[in-house]
Short mmCIF file of C-alpha atoms in Angstrom, two decimals:
data_model
loop_
_atom_site.label_atom_id
_atom_site.label_comp_id
_atom_site.label_asym_id
_atom_site.label_seq_id
_atom_site.Cartn_x
_atom_site.Cartn_y
_atom_site.Cartn_z
CA MET A 1 0.00 0.00 0.00
CA ASP A 2 1.28 3.49 -0.92
CA ILE A 3 0.50 5.01 2.49
CA GLU A 4 2.36 2.26 4.37
CA GLU A 5 5.38 2.60 2.05
CA ASP A 6 5.46 6.39 2.59
CA ILE A 7 5.32 5.95 6.36
CA ARG A 8 7.99 3.26 6.21
CA SER A 9 10.40 5.43 4.20
CA LEU A 10 9.82 8.43 6.49
CA GLN A 11 10.56 6.33 9.58
CA LEU A 12 13.68 4.84 8.00
CA ASP A 13 14.94 8.34 7.17
CA SER A 14 14.29 9.67 10.67
CA ALA A 15 15.82 6.57 12.24
CA GLU A 16 19.01 7.02 10.18
CA ASP A 17 19.27 10.60 11.46
CA ASN A 18 19.10 9.21 15.00
CA ASN A 19 21.73 6.45 14.56
CA GLY A 20 19.09 3.84 13.83
CA VAL A 21 17.12 4.42 17.06
CA VAL A 22 13.40 5.01 16.65
CA ASN A 23 12.38 8.01 18.74
CA PRO A 24 9.32 7.13 20.83
CA GLU A 25 8.40 10.81 21.05
CA ASP A 26 7.61 10.89 17.30
CA GLY A 27 4.07 9.65 18.06
CA LYS A 28 1.38 12.29 18.54
CA PRO A 29 0.08 12.75 22.10
CA GLU A 30 -3.46 12.21 20.83
CA GLU A 31 -2.52 8.77 19.49
CA VAL A 32 -0.82 7.82 22.74
CA GLU A 33 -3.86 8.72 24.79
CA LYS A 34 -6.19 6.75 22.53
CA TYR A 35 -3.97 3.70 22.75
CA ASP A 36 -3.93 3.91 26.58
CA LYS A 37 -7.71 3.95 26.69
CA MET A 38 -8.39 1.18 24.12
CA ASP A 39 -9.19 -1.47 26.70
CA GLU A 40 -11.55 0.79 28.58
CA ASP A 41 -13.71 2.11 25.74
CA PRO A 42 -14.73 -0.08 22.76
CA LYS A 43 -15.70 3.01 20.76
CA GLN A 44 -12.20 4.40 21.03
CA GLU A 45 -10.75 1.03 20.07
CA VAL A 46 -12.49 1.27 16.72
CA GLU A 47 -11.26 4.83 16.19
CA ALA A 48 -7.70 3.98 17.18
CA GLU A 49 -7.34 0.86 15.00
CA PRO A 50 -5.99 2.52 11.84
CA LYS A 51 -3.41 4.45 13.88
CA ALA A 52 -2.28 1.29 15.64
CA VAL A 53 -1.78 -0.32 12.22
CA GLU A 54 0.20 2.66 10.99
CA ALA A 55 2.46 2.57 14.04
CA GLU A 56 3.29 -1.15 13.66
CA PRO A 57 6.14 -0.76 11.11
CA LYS A 58 8.10 1.15 13.79
CA VAL A 59 8.54 -2.10 15.67
CA LYS A 60 8.89 -4.36 12.63
CA ASP A 61 11.20 -2.37 10.41
CA LYS A 62 13.80 -1.03 12.77
CA GLU A 63 15.91 -3.04 15.15
CA ILE A 64 15.06 -2.35 18.79
CA PRO A 65 17.99 -0.85 20.75
CA SER A 66 20.02 -3.50 22.52
CA VAL A 67 20.41 -3.52 26.28
CA GLN A 68 23.84 -1.89 25.93
CA ASP A 69 22.30 0.95 23.90
CA GLU A 70 19.69 1.77 26.53
CA GLU A 71 21.39 5.04 27.48
CA ASP A 72 20.53 6.27 23.97
CA VAL A 73 16.82 6.10 24.82
CA PRO A 74 16.16 9.07 27.13
CA GLU A 75 12.84 7.74 28.50
CA MET A 76 14.46 4.66 29.96
CA THR A 77 17.09 6.61 31.92
CA LYS A 78 14.42 8.31 34.05
CA ARG A 79 13.14 6.65 37.16
CA HIS A 80 9.57 5.36 37.00
CA LEU A 81 6.87 5.75 39.66
CA ASN A 82 3.27 4.52 39.84
CA VAL A 83 0.97 7.12 41.44
CA VAL A 84 -2.52 6.16 42.64
CA PHE A 85 -5.12 8.92 43.12
CA ILE A 86 -7.36 8.02 46.07
CA GLY A 87 -10.02 9.77 48.15
CA HIS A 88 -13.75 10.21 48.69
CA VAL A 89 -16.16 10.30 45.76
CA ASP A 90 -16.33 13.77 44.10
CA ALA A 91 -13.11 14.98 45.74
CA GLY A 92 -11.72 15.72 42.25
CA LYS A 93 -9.39 12.77 41.57
CA SER A 94 -10.23 12.34 37.87
CA THR A 95 -10.29 16.11 37.28
CA THR A 96 -6.85 16.48 38.89
CA GLY A 97 -5.49 13.55 36.85
CA GLY A 98 -6.91 15.04 33.65
CA GLN A 99 -5.41 18.45 34.45
CA ILE A 100 -1.99 16.83 35.01
CA LEU A 101 -2.17 15.22 31.54
CA PHE A 102 -3.18 18.52 29.98
CA LEU A 103 -0.42 20.51 31.74
CA SER A 104 2.22 17.92 30.82
CA GLY A 105 1.24 18.03 27.12
CA GLN A 106 -0.38 14.59 26.88
CA VAL A 107 -3.72 16.09 25.82
CA ASP A 108 -4.09 18.98 23.36
CA GLU A 109 -6.35 22.03 23.52
CA ARG A 110 -8.62 20.70 20.77
CA THR A 111 -9.42 17.54 22.75
CA ILE A 112 -10.15 19.65 25.84
CA GLN A 113 -12.61 21.77 23.84
CA LYS A 114 -14.35 18.60 22.62
CA TYR A 115 -14.70 17.32 26.20
CA GLU A 116 -15.89 20.75 27.38
CA LYS A 117 -18.69 20.72 24.79
CA GLU A 118 -19.62 17.12 25.67
CA ALA A 119 -19.79 17.94 29.40
CA LYS A 120 -21.89 21.04 28.70
CA ASP A 121 -24.35 18.98 26.62
CA LYS A 122 -24.77 16.69 29.66
CA SER A 123 -25.22 19.76 31.96
CA ARG A 124 -21.97 18.81 33.73
CA GLU A 125 -19.82 21.83 32.84
CA SER A 126 -17.25 21.30 35.61
CA TRP A 127 -16.62 17.64 34.73
CA TYR A 128 -14.86 18.12 31.40
CA MET A 129 -11.34 17.62 32.80
CA ALA A 130 -12.45 14.32 34.36
CA TYR A 131 -13.43 13.05 30.89
CA ILE A 132 -9.71 12.67 30.08
CA MET A 133 -9.46 9.92 32.72
CA ASP A 134 -13.09 8.68 32.75
CA THR A 135 -13.36 7.37 29.22
CA ASN A 136 -16.42 5.14 29.11
CA GLU A 137 -19.98 6.38 28.78
CA GLU A 138 -21.17 4.88 32.10
CA GLU A 139 -18.53 6.86 34.03
CA ARG A 140 -19.35 10.08 32.17
CA VAL A 141 -23.12 9.78 32.67
CA LYS A 142 -22.82 8.87 36.37
CA GLY A 143 -19.96 11.27 37.02
CA LYS A 144 -18.24 8.48 38.94
CA THR A 145 -15.03 6.57 38.19
CA VAL A 146 -15.73 2.82 38.06
CA GLU A 147 -12.60 1.19 36.64
CA VAL A 148 -9.03 2.19 37.52
CA GLY A 149 -8.05 4.76 34.87
CA ARG A 150 -4.47 4.56 33.60
CA ALA A 151 -2.37 7.23 31.91
CA HIS A 152 1.25 8.38 31.63
CA PHE A 153 3.12 11.67 31.93
CA GLU A 154 6.69 12.84 32.50
CA THR A 155 8.58 15.51 34.38
CA GLU A 156 12.26 16.36 33.89
CA THR A 157 13.46 13.54 36.14
CA THR A 158 10.63 11.00 36.40
CA ARG A 159 8.19 8.98 34.29
CA PHE A 160 4.84 8.58 36.03
CA THR A 161 1.97 6.17 35.56
CA ILE A 162 -1.27 7.63 36.92
CA LEU A 163 -3.73 5.15 38.44
CA ASP A 164 -7.08 6.90 38.94
CA ALA A 165 -8.91 4.83 41.58
CA PRO A 166 -12.70 5.00 42.01
CA GLY A 167 -13.88 6.79 45.16
CA HIS A 168 -17.36 5.31 45.48
CA LYS A 169 -17.93 2.69 48.18
CA SER A 170 -19.41 0.26 45.62
CA TYR A 171 -16.10 0.07 43.74
CA VAL A 172 -13.66 -0.47 46.64
CA PRO A 173 -12.35 -3.75 45.08
CA ASN A 174 -11.30 -1.75 42.00
CA MET A 175 -9.62 0.83 44.25
CA ILE A 176 -7.69 -2.00 45.95
CA SER A 177 -6.51 -3.23 42.53
CA GLY A 178 -5.20 0.26 41.69
CA ALA A 179 -3.52 0.87 45.05
CA SER A 180 -1.78 -2.53 44.97
CA GLN A 181 0.10 -1.42 41.82
CA ALA A 182 1.19 1.94 43.25
CA ASP A 183 4.49 3.20 44.67
CA ILE A 184 3.09 6.46 46.04
CA GLY A 185 -0.39 7.79 46.75
CA VAL A 186 -2.05 11.14 46.14
CA LEU A 187 -4.93 11.53 48.60
CA VAL A 188 -7.33 14.10 47.15
CA ILE A 189 -9.48 15.95 49.70
CA SER A 190 -12.19 18.46 48.83
CA ALA A 191 -11.90 21.71 50.76
CA ARG A 192 -15.48 22.69 49.86
CA LYS A 193 -17.66 23.27 52.90
CA GLY A 194 -19.25 19.99 53.99
CA GLU A 195 -17.44 17.78 51.43
CA PHE A 196 -14.31 17.18 53.54
CA GLU A 197 -16.50 16.35 56.54
CA THR A 198 -18.58 13.84 54.53
CA GLY A 199 -15.47 12.01 53.32
CA TYR A 200 -13.74 12.09 56.71
CA GLU A 201 -16.63 10.94 58.90
CA ARG A 202 -16.99 7.25 59.71
CA GLY A 203 -18.19 5.49 56.56
CA GLY A 204 -16.55 8.10 54.29
CA GLN A 205 -14.01 6.91 51.74
CA THR A 206 -11.21 9.27 52.87
CA ARG A 207 -10.60 7.14 55.98
CA GLU A 208 -11.03 3.78 54.25
CA HIS A 209 -8.76 4.69 51.34
CA VAL A 210 -5.95 5.84 53.66
CA GLN A 211 -6.09 2.60 55.65
CA LEU A 212 -6.26 0.44 52.51
CA ALA A 213 -3.38 2.32 50.87
CA LYS A 214 -1.15 1.82 53.91
CA THR A 215 -2.10 -1.87 54.13
CA LEU A 216 -1.37 -2.34 50.41
CA GLY A 217 2.15 -0.93 50.71
CA VAL A 218 1.69 2.70 49.63
CA SER A 219 4.28 4.12 52.02
CA LYS A 220 4.48 7.72 50.73
CA LEU A 221 1.45 10.00 50.58
CA LEU A 222 0.80 13.43 49.10
CA VAL A 223 -2.34 14.93 50.63
CA VAL A 224 -3.67 17.50 48.15
CA VAL A 225 -6.38 19.81 49.46
CA ASN A 226 -8.39 20.39 46.28
CA LYS A 227 -11.08 22.93 45.30
CA MET A 228 -9.26 25.72 47.15
CA ASP A 229 -10.67 28.20 44.59
CA GLU A 230 -14.27 27.25 45.49
CA PRO A 231 -16.48 30.17 46.69
CA THR A 232 -16.90 28.65 50.18
CA VAL A 233 -13.09 28.43 50.55
CA GLN A 234 -11.37 31.12 48.41
CA TRP A 235 -7.85 29.88 49.27
CA SER A 236 -8.55 30.24 53.00
CA LYS A 237 -5.56 29.34 55.19
CA GLU A 238 -7.97 28.66 58.08
CA ARG A 239 -9.83 25.98 56.09
CA TYR A 240 -6.56 24.40 54.90
CA ASP A 241 -5.18 24.33 58.47
CA GLU A 242 -8.44 22.85 59.79
CA ILE A 243 -8.25 19.95 57.30
CA GLU A 244 -4.56 19.35 58.02
CA SER A 245 -5.10 19.37 61.81
CA LYS A 246 -7.86 16.73 61.51
CA MET A 247 -5.99 14.52 59.04
CA VAL A 248 -2.59 14.36 60.82
CA PRO A 249 -3.75 12.35 63.88
CA PHE A 250 -5.69 9.95 61.65
CA LEU A 251 -2.68 9.43 59.33
CA LYS A 252 -0.49 8.69 62.36
CA GLN A 253 -3.10 6.24 63.66
CA SER A 254 -3.10 4.53 60.23
CA GLY A 255 0.65 3.92 60.47
CA TYR A 256 2.11 6.83 58.46
CA ASN A 257 5.16 8.75 59.66
CA VAL A 258 3.69 12.18 58.94
CA LYS A 259 7.02 14.09 59.15
CA LYS A 260 8.89 11.78 56.75
CA ASP A 261 6.28 10.18 54.49
CA VAL A 262 3.41 12.68 54.15
CA LEU A 263 3.24 16.12 52.50
CA PHE A 264 0.21 18.45 52.43
CA LEU A 265 -0.35 21.04 49.68
CA PRO A 266 -3.28 23.12 48.37
CA ILE A 267 -4.40 22.97 44.69
CA SER A 268 -7.25 23.67 42.33
CA GLY A 269 -7.55 20.64 40.05
CA LEU A 270 -10.13 22.27 37.79
CA MET A 271 -8.13 25.46 37.22
CA GLY A 272 -4.66 23.84 37.43
CA ALA A 273 -3.50 26.18 40.22
CA ASN A 274 -0.38 25.10 42.17
CA MET A 275 0.08 22.08 39.94
CA LYS A 276 2.77 22.56 37.27
CA THR A 277 3.86 25.97 38.59
CA ARG A 278 3.57 27.43 42.07
CA VAL A 279 0.40 29.33 42.88
CA ASP A 280 0.66 33.09 42.45
CA LYS A 281 1.18 35.06 45.67
CA SER A 282 -1.70 37.36 44.72
CA VAL A 283 -4.02 34.32 44.81
CA CYS A 284 -2.57 32.50 47.84
CA PRO A 285 -0.11 34.72 49.76
CA TRP A 286 0.38 32.26 52.66
CA TRP A 287 1.64 29.24 50.65
CA ASN A 288 5.44 28.97 50.40
CA GLY A 289 5.71 25.24 49.62
CA PRO A 290 6.13 23.33 46.34
CA CYS A 291 3.60 22.80 43.57
CA LEU A 292 2.26 19.31 42.81
CA PHE A 293 4.79 18.48 40.05
CA GLU A 294 7.72 19.54 42.27
CA ALA A 295 6.39 17.48 45.16
CA LEU A 296 5.99 14.38 42.96
CA ASP A 297 9.53 14.80 41.60
CA ALA A 298 10.99 15.15 45.10
CA ILE A 299 9.46 11.95 46.51
CA GLU A 300 12.03 9.26 47.23
CA VAL A 301 11.01 5.61 47.27
CA PRO A 302 13.11 2.63 48.37
CA LEU A 303 15.33 1.11 45.68
CA ARG A 304 14.10 -2.17 44.24
CA ASP A 305 16.23 -5.26 43.54
CA PRO A 306 16.47 -5.89 39.77
CA LYS A 307 18.29 -9.19 40.43
CA GLY A 308 15.55 -10.80 42.55
CA PRO A 309 13.32 -13.65 41.27
CA PHE A 310 10.96 -12.35 38.57
CA ARG A 311 7.39 -11.71 39.71
CA MET A 312 4.65 -9.95 37.72
CA PRO A 313 1.03 -10.35 38.86
CA ILE A 314 -1.19 -10.30 35.77
CA ILE A 315 -3.96 -7.69 35.96
CA ASP A 316 -5.29 -8.15 32.43
CA LYS A 317 -4.73 -10.12 29.22
CA PHE A 318 -5.82 -9.80 25.57
CA LYS A 319 -5.00 -11.06 22.08
CA ASP A 320 -2.77 -8.98 19.81
CA MET A 321 -0.56 -10.99 17.43
CA GLY A 322 -0.36 -13.55 20.24
CA THR A 323 -1.22 -13.47 23.94
CA VAL A 324 -0.45 -10.16 25.68
CA VAL A 325 -0.47 -9.81 29.48
CA MET A 326 -0.36 -6.60 31.53
CA GLY A 327 0.97 -5.97 35.02
CA LYS A 328 3.51 -4.30 37.27
CA VAL A 329 6.88 -5.98 37.88
CA GLU A 330 7.13 -6.49 41.63
CA SER A 331 10.54 -8.18 41.64
CA GLY A 332 13.41 -8.96 39.26
CA SER A 333 13.91 -8.10 35.59
CA VAL A 334 12.73 -9.49 32.26
CA ARG A 335 14.32 -9.55 28.79
CA GLU A 336 13.07 -10.37 25.33
CA GLY A 337 13.59 -14.08 24.73
CA ASP A 338 13.31 -15.08 28.42
CA SER A 339 11.52 -18.29 29.37
CA LEU A 340 9.03 -17.80 32.21
CA LEU A 341 6.29 -19.71 34.03
CA VAL A 342 2.65 -18.68 34.31
CA MET A 343 1.71 -19.74 37.83
CA PRO A 344 -0.17 -21.60 39.22
CA ASN A 345 -0.81 -23.49 35.94
CA LYS A 346 2.94 -23.94 35.36
CA ASP A 347 2.59 -23.08 31.64
CA GLN A 348 6.09 -22.42 30.26
CA VAL A 349 6.11 -19.37 28.00
CA LYS A 350 8.59 -17.31 26.03
CA VAL A 351 8.78 -13.49 26.05
CA VAL A 352 8.32 -12.31 22.47
CA ALA A 353 8.11 -8.54 23.08
CA ILE A 354 8.05 -6.08 25.99
CA PHE A 355 6.30 -2.69 25.94
CA ILE A 356 6.65 0.17 28.44
CA ASP A 357 3.87 2.69 27.75
CA GLU A 358 3.98 2.84 23.93
CA ASP A 359 7.67 1.95 23.56
CA ARG A 360 9.04 -1.47 22.77
CA VAL A 361 12.13 -2.26 24.87
CA LYS A 362 14.62 -5.11 25.17
CA ARG A 363 14.33 -5.42 28.95
CA ALA A 364 12.55 -3.97 31.96
CA GLY A 365 13.15 -3.87 35.70
CA PRO A 366 11.09 -3.78 38.89
CA GLY A 367 8.36 -1.16 39.27
CA GLU A 368 7.61 -0.91 35.55
CA ASN A 369 4.09 -1.30 34.19
CA LEU A 370 4.46 -3.64 31.22
CA ARG A 371 2.62 -5.26 28.38
CA ILE A 372 4.39 -8.53 27.53
CA ARG A 373 3.63 -10.56 24.40
CA LEU A 374 4.02 -14.27 25.12
CA SER A 375 4.24 -17.41 23.03
CA GLY A 376 3.38 -20.88 24.29
CA VAL A 377 0.07 -20.07 25.97
CA GLU A 378 -3.46 -19.08 24.89
CA ASP A 379 -5.14 -16.07 26.49
CA GLU A 380 -8.06 -18.26 27.70
CA ASP A 381 -5.54 -20.24 29.82
CA ILE A 382 -4.63 -17.09 31.80
CA LEU A 383 -6.75 -15.45 34.50
CA SER A 384 -6.37 -12.10 36.21
CA GLY A 385 -4.35 -12.79 39.37
CA PHE A 386 -2.01 -15.36 37.81
CA VAL A 387 1.66 -14.51 38.29
CA LEU A 388 4.35 -14.44 35.60
CA SER A 389 7.31 -15.99 37.38
CA SER A 390 10.92 -17.05 36.85
CA VAL A 391 11.50 -20.70 35.90
CA ALA A 392 14.48 -21.16 38.25
CA ASN A 393 12.63 -19.71 41.27
CA PRO A 394 8.86 -19.96 40.66
CA ILE A 395 6.42 -18.43 43.10
CA PRO A 396 4.93 -21.07 45.47
CA ALA A 397 1.23 -21.92 45.05
CA VAL A 398 -0.60 -22.92 48.24
CA THR A 399 -4.16 -23.43 49.52
CA GLU A 400 -3.29 -22.49 53.13
CA PHE A 401 -0.96 -19.88 54.58
CA VAL A 402 -0.21 -17.92 57.77
CA ALA A 403 -0.89 -14.17 57.74
CA GLN A 404 -0.73 -11.26 60.18
CA LEU A 405 -3.99 -9.32 60.02
CA VAL A 406 -4.91 -5.91 61.39
CA ILE A 407 -8.62 -5.88 62.17
CA LEU A 408 -9.70 -2.36 61.17
CA GLU A 409 -13.46 -2.77 61.31
CA LEU A 410 -15.76 -5.79 61.58
CA LEU A 411 -19.22 -5.47 60.06
CA ASP A 412 -22.00 -5.18 62.67
CA ASN A 413 -19.32 -5.41 65.37
CA ALA A 414 -18.93 -9.15 64.68
CA ILE A 415 -16.36 -11.34 66.46
CA PHE A 416 -13.34 -12.53 64.50
CA THR A 417 -12.67 -16.20 65.24
CA ALA A 418 -11.92 -19.54 63.56
CA GLY A 419 -14.56 -20.21 60.89
CA TYR A 420 -14.79 -16.51 59.91
CA LYS A 421 -15.35 -16.23 56.15
CA ALA A 422 -14.14 -13.24 54.14
CA VAL A 423 -13.01 -12.09 50.69
CA LEU A 424 -9.25 -11.99 50.15
CA HIS A 425 -7.60 -9.33 47.96
CA ILE A 426 -3.92 -9.88 47.06
CA HIS A 427 -2.53 -7.81 44.14
CA SER A 428 -5.14 -8.58 41.44
CA VAL A 429 -6.55 -11.77 43.05
CA VAL A 430 -10.04 -11.69 44.57
CA GLU A 431 -10.83 -14.98 46.31
CA GLU A 432 -13.11 -16.27 49.05
CA CYS A 433 -11.25 -17.49 52.14
CA GLU A 434 -11.82 -18.88 55.61
CA ILE A 435 -9.91 -18.29 58.86
CA VAL A 436 -9.21 -21.83 60.08
CA GLU A 437 -7.14 -21.04 63.18
CA LEU A 438 -6.08 -18.05 65.30
CA LEU A 439 -2.43 -18.56 66.27
CA GLN A 440 -1.34 -15.53 68.31
CA GLN A 441 -2.52 -12.04 69.14
CA ILE A 442 0.09 -9.28 68.78
CA ASP A 443 0.34 -6.59 71.46
CA THR A 444 -0.20 -3.30 69.59
CA LYS A 445 2.13 -1.39 71.94
CA THR A 446 5.10 -3.76 72.21
CA LYS A 447 4.58 -5.41 68.74
CA LYS A 448 5.32 -8.76 70.44
CA PRO A 449 3.08 -11.89 70.56
CA MET A 450 0.93 -12.31 73.67
CA LYS A 451 1.42 -15.52 75.65
CA LYS A 452 -2.24 -16.32 76.32
CA LYS A 453 -4.13 -18.49 73.82
CA VAL A 454 -6.45 -16.46 71.60
CA LEU A 455 -9.95 -17.69 70.70
CA PHE A 456 -11.39 -14.48 69.20
CA VAL A 457 -10.49 -10.82 68.61
CA LYS A 458 -12.43 -7.58 68.02
CA ASN A 459 -11.89 -4.28 66.16
CA GLY A 460 -8.38 -2.85 66.39
CA ALA A 461 -6.63 -6.16 67.13
CA VAL A 462 -3.53 -7.50 65.37
CA VAL A 463 -3.55 -11.28 65.02
CA MET A 464 -1.54 -14.09 63.41
CA CYS A 465 -3.88 -16.64 61.83
CA ARG A 466 -4.05 -19.51 59.37
CA VAL A 467 -6.03 -18.69 56.21
CA GLN A 468 -7.45 -21.27 53.81
CA VAL A 469 -8.55 -20.68 50.19
CA HIS A 470 -10.37 -23.04 47.87
CA TYR A 471 -7.96 -22.40 44.99
CA PHE A 472 -4.25 -21.68 44.85
CA ALA A 473 -3.05 -18.44 46.47
CA LEU A 474 0.12 -16.91 45.04
#
């Protein structure tokens, strides 16, 4: 076809100018965003298909940089962080995420105008920024995030993957899935009169999301006080201080070291104030701290071990010239050509191709969100929650294990004892389980096991117990 030949020759010419390395930045931001959202919105998948076909020769025609040439690819030299946006429903998580993508150049002005018109037609004028993250029609009509939205942006030093978690109580399992993939959390709190109180009171999602995030390993937290430009707030220092003073004791109670691991800052997600650049002194004279982008760049997370046994929990799979699985690398590294095991089925597979965002790479390390094309297995043989694992050191599969549990809240003030049935969430696994034995209760002050035999525990207890599942737990 003439069009394909023209594209091919143009890419060959540009690749020669760059010493044979295809520049991932040559793609248009609009195309990147559509590709990210393909799985979430079938309408967009149809629209994006021709562009995906056009982009394919990039991978086929030019040799992918070898591992030794990785320093030639600027994107791969930056550190990578997964950021989950959590908080009560309507706090402004999707709007803030959409504004970040707009400010970082991932979405153009024309697309924003389209979303603005669409939101106005639905009589939801202030929701247009959220449409960047909330891509399916159900989310736009309800004005609620349902699935975990996923997008990418970069600052000078860091590549970020945004995970936009739903705030509604009905979709807590989806929020858990998003938080389990994250390195750091952004807790979005609405400063509007009454909205902070609703989210913070018992039963509000602000409390539950903080506790879940800490439990799921999100050790660093940015608390952004949103909607500071709202008429009931008007960048009031008193309102900001009130929210901070109420949140600090609760964050400490949830296990966060507030001085080291938590940072508060005021923003307006809808207007983009104090996000990419610091808020103007004429608007907010009392704020001397960083803006959101600076705060994200400054966060330090513990170094991961790239030489550990390979572990990648699979969060999704689909067919695309073979079986493609998606997930975050929790441990170890992977290269093109590696042999791996899909556990617990023990299917041996070969890595055909690895993609980080839209870029094909030769290898990837821990913390990266990947799409991996596999040979040797059909997509119907893989379920969400399976783990891609090294052959030499595969992840164990068991039906019973010992766990330390923190009992945050029991429904209807029930008693937690042997025979208690619950739903278990581990990375992307959701499985029914039963507590078969209580082993020891842990003293919350000394952190040491108590000597007396434990038969039951109530809210607030920490207990070691034996958990049984009907299927394999990984």
